[in-house]
XYZ file of C-alpha atoms in Angstrom:
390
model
C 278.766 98.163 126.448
C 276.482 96.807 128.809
C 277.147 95.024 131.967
C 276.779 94.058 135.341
C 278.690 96.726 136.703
C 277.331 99.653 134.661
C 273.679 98.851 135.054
C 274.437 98.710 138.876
C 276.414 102.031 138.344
C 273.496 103.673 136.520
C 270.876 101.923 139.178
C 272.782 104.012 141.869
C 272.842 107.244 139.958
C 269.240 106.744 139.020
C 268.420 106.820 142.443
C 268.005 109.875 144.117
C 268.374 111.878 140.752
C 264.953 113.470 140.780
C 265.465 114.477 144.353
C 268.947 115.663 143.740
C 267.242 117.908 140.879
C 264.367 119.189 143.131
C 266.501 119.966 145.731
C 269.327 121.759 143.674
C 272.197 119.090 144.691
C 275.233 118.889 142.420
C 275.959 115.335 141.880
C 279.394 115.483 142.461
C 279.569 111.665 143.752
C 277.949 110.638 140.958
C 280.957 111.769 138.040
C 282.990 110.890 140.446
C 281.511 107.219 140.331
C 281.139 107.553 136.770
C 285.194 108.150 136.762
C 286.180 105.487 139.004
C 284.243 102.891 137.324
C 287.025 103.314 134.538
C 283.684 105.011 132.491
C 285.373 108.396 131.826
C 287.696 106.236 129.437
C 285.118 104.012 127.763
C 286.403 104.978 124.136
C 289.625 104.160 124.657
C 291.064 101.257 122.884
C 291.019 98.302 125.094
C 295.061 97.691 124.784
C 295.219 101.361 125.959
C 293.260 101.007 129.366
C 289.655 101.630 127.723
C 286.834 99.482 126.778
C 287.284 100.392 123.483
C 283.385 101.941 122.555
C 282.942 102.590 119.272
C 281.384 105.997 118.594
C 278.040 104.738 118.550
C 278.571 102.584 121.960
C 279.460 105.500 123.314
C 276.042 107.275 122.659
C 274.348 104.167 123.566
C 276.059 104.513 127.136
C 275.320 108.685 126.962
C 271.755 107.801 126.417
C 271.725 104.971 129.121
C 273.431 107.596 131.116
C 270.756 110.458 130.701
C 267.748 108.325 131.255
C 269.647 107.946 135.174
C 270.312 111.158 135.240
C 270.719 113.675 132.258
C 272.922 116.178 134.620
C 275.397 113.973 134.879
C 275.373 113.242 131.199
C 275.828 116.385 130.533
C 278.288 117.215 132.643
C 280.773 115.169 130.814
C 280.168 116.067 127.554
C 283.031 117.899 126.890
C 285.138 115.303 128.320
C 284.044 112.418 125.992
C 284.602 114.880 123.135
C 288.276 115.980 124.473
C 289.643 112.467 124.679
C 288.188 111.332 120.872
C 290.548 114.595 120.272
C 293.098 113.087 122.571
C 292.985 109.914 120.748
C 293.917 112.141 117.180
C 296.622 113.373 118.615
C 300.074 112.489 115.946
C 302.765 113.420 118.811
C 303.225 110.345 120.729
C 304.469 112.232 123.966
C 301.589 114.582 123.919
C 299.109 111.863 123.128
C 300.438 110.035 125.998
C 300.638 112.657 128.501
C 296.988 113.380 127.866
C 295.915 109.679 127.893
C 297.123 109.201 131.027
C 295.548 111.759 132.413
C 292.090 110.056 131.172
C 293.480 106.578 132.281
C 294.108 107.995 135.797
C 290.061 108.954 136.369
C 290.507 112.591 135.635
C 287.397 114.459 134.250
C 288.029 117.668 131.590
C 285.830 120.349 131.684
C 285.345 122.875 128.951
C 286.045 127.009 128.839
C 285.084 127.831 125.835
C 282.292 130.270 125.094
C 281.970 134.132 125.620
C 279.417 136.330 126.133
C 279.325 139.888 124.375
C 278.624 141.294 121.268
C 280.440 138.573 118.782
C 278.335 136.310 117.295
C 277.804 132.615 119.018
C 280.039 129.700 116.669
C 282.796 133.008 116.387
C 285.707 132.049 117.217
C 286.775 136.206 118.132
C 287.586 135.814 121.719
C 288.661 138.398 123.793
C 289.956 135.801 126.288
C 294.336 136.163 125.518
C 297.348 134.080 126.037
C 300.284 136.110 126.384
C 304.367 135.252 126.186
C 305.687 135.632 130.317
C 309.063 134.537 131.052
C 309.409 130.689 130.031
C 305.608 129.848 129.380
C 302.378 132.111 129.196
C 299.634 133.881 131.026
C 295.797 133.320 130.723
C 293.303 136.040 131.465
C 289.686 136.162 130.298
C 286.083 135.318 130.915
C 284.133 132.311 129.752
C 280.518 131.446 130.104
C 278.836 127.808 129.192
C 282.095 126.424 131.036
C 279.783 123.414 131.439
C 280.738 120.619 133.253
C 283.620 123.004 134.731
C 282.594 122.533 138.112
C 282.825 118.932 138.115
C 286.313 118.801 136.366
C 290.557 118.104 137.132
C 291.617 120.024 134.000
C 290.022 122.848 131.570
C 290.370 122.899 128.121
C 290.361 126.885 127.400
C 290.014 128.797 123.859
C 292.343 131.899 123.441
C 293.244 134.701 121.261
C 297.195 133.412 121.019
C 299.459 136.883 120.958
C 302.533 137.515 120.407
C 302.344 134.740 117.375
C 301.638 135.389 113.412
C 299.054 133.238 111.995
C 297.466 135.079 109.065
C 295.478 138.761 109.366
C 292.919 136.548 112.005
C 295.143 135.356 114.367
C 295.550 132.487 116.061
C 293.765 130.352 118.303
C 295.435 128.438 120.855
C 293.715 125.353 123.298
C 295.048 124.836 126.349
C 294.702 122.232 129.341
C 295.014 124.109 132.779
C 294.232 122.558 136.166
C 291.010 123.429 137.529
C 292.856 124.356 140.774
C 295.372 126.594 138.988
C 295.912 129.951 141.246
C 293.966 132.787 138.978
C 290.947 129.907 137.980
C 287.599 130.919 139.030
C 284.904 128.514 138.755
C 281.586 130.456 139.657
C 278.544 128.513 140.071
C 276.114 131.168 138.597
C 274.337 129.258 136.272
C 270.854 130.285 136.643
C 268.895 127.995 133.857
C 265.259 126.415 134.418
C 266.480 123.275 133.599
C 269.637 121.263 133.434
C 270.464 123.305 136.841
C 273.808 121.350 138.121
C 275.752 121.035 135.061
C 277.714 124.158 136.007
C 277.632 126.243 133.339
C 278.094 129.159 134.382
C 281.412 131.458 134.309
C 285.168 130.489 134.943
C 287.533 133.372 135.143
C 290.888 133.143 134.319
C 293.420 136.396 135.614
C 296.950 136.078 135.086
C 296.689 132.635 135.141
C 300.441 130.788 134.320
C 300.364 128.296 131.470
C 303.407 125.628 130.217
C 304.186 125.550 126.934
C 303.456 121.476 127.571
C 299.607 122.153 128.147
C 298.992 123.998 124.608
C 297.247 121.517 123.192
C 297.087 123.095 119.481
C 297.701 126.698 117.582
C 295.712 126.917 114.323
C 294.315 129.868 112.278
C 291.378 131.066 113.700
C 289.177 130.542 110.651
C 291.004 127.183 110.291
C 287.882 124.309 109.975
C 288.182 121.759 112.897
C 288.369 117.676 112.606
C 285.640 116.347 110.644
C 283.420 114.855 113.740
C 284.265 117.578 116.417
C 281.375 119.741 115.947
C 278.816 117.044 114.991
C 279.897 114.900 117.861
C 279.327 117.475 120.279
C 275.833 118.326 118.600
C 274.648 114.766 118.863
C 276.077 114.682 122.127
C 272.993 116.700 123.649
C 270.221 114.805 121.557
C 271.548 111.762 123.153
C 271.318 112.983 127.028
C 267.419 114.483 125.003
C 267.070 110.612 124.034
C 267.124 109.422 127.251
C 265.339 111.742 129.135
C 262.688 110.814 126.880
C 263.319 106.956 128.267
C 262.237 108.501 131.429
C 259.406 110.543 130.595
C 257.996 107.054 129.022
C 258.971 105.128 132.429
C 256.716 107.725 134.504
C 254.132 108.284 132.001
C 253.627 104.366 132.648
C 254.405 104.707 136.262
C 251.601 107.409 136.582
C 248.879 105.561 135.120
C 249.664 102.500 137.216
C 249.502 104.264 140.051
C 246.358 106.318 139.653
C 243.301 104.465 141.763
C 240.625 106.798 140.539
C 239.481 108.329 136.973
C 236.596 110.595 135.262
C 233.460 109.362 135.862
C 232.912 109.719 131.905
C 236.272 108.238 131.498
C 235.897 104.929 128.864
C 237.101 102.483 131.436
C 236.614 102.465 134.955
C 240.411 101.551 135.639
C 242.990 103.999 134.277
C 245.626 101.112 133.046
C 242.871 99.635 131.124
C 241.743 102.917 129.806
C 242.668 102.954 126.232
C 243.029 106.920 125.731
C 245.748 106.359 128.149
C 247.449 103.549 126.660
C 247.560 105.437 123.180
C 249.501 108.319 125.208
C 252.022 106.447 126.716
C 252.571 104.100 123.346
C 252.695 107.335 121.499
C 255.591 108.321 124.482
C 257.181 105.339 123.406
C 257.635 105.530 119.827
C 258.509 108.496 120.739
C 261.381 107.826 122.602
C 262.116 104.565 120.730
C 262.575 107.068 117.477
C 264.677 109.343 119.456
C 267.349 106.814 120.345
C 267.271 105.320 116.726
C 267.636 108.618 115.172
C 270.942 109.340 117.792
C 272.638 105.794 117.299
C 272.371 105.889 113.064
C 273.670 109.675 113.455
C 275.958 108.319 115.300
C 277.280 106.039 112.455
C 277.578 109.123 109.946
C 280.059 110.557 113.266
C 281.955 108.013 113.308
C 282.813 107.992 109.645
C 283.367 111.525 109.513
C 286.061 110.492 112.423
C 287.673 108.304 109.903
C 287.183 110.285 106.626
C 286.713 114.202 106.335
C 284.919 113.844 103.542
C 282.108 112.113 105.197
C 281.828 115.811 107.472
C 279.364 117.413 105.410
C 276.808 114.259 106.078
C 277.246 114.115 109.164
C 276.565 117.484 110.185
C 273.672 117.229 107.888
C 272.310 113.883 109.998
C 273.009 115.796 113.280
C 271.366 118.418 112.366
C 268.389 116.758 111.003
C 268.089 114.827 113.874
C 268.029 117.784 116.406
C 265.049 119.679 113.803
C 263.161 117.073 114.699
C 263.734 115.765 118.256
C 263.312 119.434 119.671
C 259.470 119.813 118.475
C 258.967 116.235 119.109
C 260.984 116.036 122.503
C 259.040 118.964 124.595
C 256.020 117.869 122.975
C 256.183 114.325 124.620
C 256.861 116.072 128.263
C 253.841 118.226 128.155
C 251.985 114.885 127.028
C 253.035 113.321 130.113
C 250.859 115.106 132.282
C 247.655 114.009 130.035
C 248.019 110.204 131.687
C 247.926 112.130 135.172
C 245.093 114.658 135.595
C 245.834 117.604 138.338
C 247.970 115.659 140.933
C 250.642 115.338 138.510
C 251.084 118.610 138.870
C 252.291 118.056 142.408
C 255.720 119.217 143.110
C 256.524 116.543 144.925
C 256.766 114.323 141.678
C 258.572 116.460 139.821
C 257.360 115.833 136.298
C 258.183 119.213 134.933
C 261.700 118.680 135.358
C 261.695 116.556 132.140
C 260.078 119.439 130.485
C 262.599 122.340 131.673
C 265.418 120.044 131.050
C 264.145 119.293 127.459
C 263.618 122.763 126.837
C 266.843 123.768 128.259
C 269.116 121.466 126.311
C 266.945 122.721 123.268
C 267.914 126.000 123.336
C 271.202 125.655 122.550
C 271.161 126.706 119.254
C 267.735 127.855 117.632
C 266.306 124.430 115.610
C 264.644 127.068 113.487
C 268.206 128.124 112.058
C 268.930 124.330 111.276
C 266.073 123.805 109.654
C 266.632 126.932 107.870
C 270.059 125.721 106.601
C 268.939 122.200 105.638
C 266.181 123.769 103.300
C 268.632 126.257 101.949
C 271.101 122.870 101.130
C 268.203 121.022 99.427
C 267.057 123.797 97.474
C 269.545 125.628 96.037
C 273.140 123.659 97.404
C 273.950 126.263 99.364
C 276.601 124.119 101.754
C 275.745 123.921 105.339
C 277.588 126.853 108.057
C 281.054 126.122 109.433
C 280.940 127.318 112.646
C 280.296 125.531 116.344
C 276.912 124.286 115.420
C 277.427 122.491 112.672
């Protein structure tokens, strides 16, 4: 999906991104850019108002996207993921409502998680939606409302009452306005890396919902399209891919600009030292893996989008890529300060942040439990979790 106009777009986000990290800016301008470019609506078919991405052109852009600047990757990775649901949509009214919406430039954030005792991938929230009058009322907590902050509309998760859907209860998704009387978006995020995504906590208290923004009611055990899951899985080694781009680009960068090196260094100039030029080619395979991994799990994605049968694999390719990118991924950013001896450590360049956003993004679901679940599939067939990570 290159072009002109997006590598100019990404140029101008690019710039300024380390700074806007270092000095804790939110890069509102920048989704808003991202949105007025018509980008927000890239996988949209082309007769619909879109560009008409395929799933994996759509991670290629992610990944372009990250290397500029992986916050605002990030930031709209619930939004990418709402309008492939969008797109699934069978009532034509709905569909188009929503579409619109997405045509129009408007960004959708995410309210989905909860903190407490429940189990993460649960789907037991204590967040409700209540009968009131004509429509409903909305009261709970989330955390992890990432991208929140940035949004028009949140998608919210909610323990539907007042409705019979087996002994579990029903789920319900709704769209509210981020600007709804009774939203609270609270910028309390507090992570070490991946600091301006907002997510943190919305609050929701008494908040009035239509009965035109439910966007579904299923059993709360009730498995979810084929690709949701995996896509928003990937979704996070792709902004990981391109950080890596970057953590190549300065690796290189550092070396270049070093004037001075060990006196028992093997080559009196550092770009023609070769321990240094095995570090930085070893960055790039790195990376160059990475993305290759990302785009061909893409692929199994995109035909779990068109067949549910194909889920299992790709949750199995997602997760086999993010066993392996997480060890590989945080290994790379410590190797970047090898190329730059003490001064790298300078906080005016800012090379940890590749590090602490790695390790961030990482930790959104232990790689050691993946692992775990592949080996338990290859040994004994034991099929691989149905829950949010998978």
């Amino acid at each position: 999906m290159s072009s002109p106009e997006i590598t100019d777009l990404l140029a101008g986000i690019a710039e300024g991104a380390a700074e806007r990290e270092r000095s804790d800016e939110g890069p509102f301008d920048q989704v808003a850019a991202v949105a007025r470019a018509g980008l927000t609506a890239l996988s949209l078919p082309v007769e619909e108002g879109g560009r008409g991405a395929s799933i994996r052109e759509l991670f290629a852009f992610v990944i372009d996207l990250a290397e500029a600047d992986p916050i605002v990757a990030h930031v709209l990775r619930t939004h990418y993921s709402q309008v492939l649901r969008f797109l699934r949509l069978e009532d034509p009214d709905l569909r188009r409502r929503w579409l619109d919406e997405v045509r129009a430039g408007k960004v959708f954030g995410n309210a989905i998680s909860e903190t407490g005792t429940v189990s993460a991938g649960n789907h037991d929230f204590t967040t409700t939606l209540e009968p009131s009058g004509s429509g409903w009322v909305l009261d709970g907590v989330k955390y992890y409302s990432t991208g929140t902050l940035y949004s028009d509309w949140i998608s919210v998760a909610a323990r539907a009452e007042g409705a019979t859907y087996g002994p579990d209860g029903g789920v319900a998704t709704v769209l509210v306005p981020a600007d709804r009387p009774g939203v609270s978006v609270v910028d309390d995020w507090d992570g070490m890396g991946q600091r301006r995504t907002g997510t943190g906590t919305t609050r929701f208290e008494r908040v009035p919902v239509h009965p035109e923004e439910f966007l579904s009611v299923r059993p709360r055990h009730e498995r979810r399209a084929a690709s949701d899951v995996p896509f928003l899985q990937l979704y996070l080694h792709a902004v990981v891919a391109g950080v890596l781009r970057s953590v190549v680009t300065d690796a290189a960068g550092l070396v270049r600009s070093r004037t001075r090196t060990f006196d028992h260094a093997p080559a009196p100039s550092p770009v023609d030292d070769p321990i240094l030029q095995e570090t930085v080619g070893r960055l790039a395979a790195t990376a160059w893996v990475a993305e290759s991994a990302v785009l061909t799990a893409a692929d199994a994605v995109a035909a779990a989008e068109d067949d549910e049968a194909a889920g299992p694999a790709a949750s199995y390719a997602v997760s086999a890529v993010k066993v392996h990118l997480d060890r590989v991924a945080t290994d790379a950013a410590t190797a970047l300060f090898d190329v730059g001896g003490a001064s790298a450590s300078s906080t005016a360049k800012n090379l940890d942040r590749h590090w602490r956003n790695l390790r961030t993004i990482t930790l959104h679901n232990p790689a050691s439990y993946k692992a775990a679940a592949l080996g338990r599939l290859r040994i004994a067939g034991q099929p691989l979790p149905a829950n949010g990570y998978f």
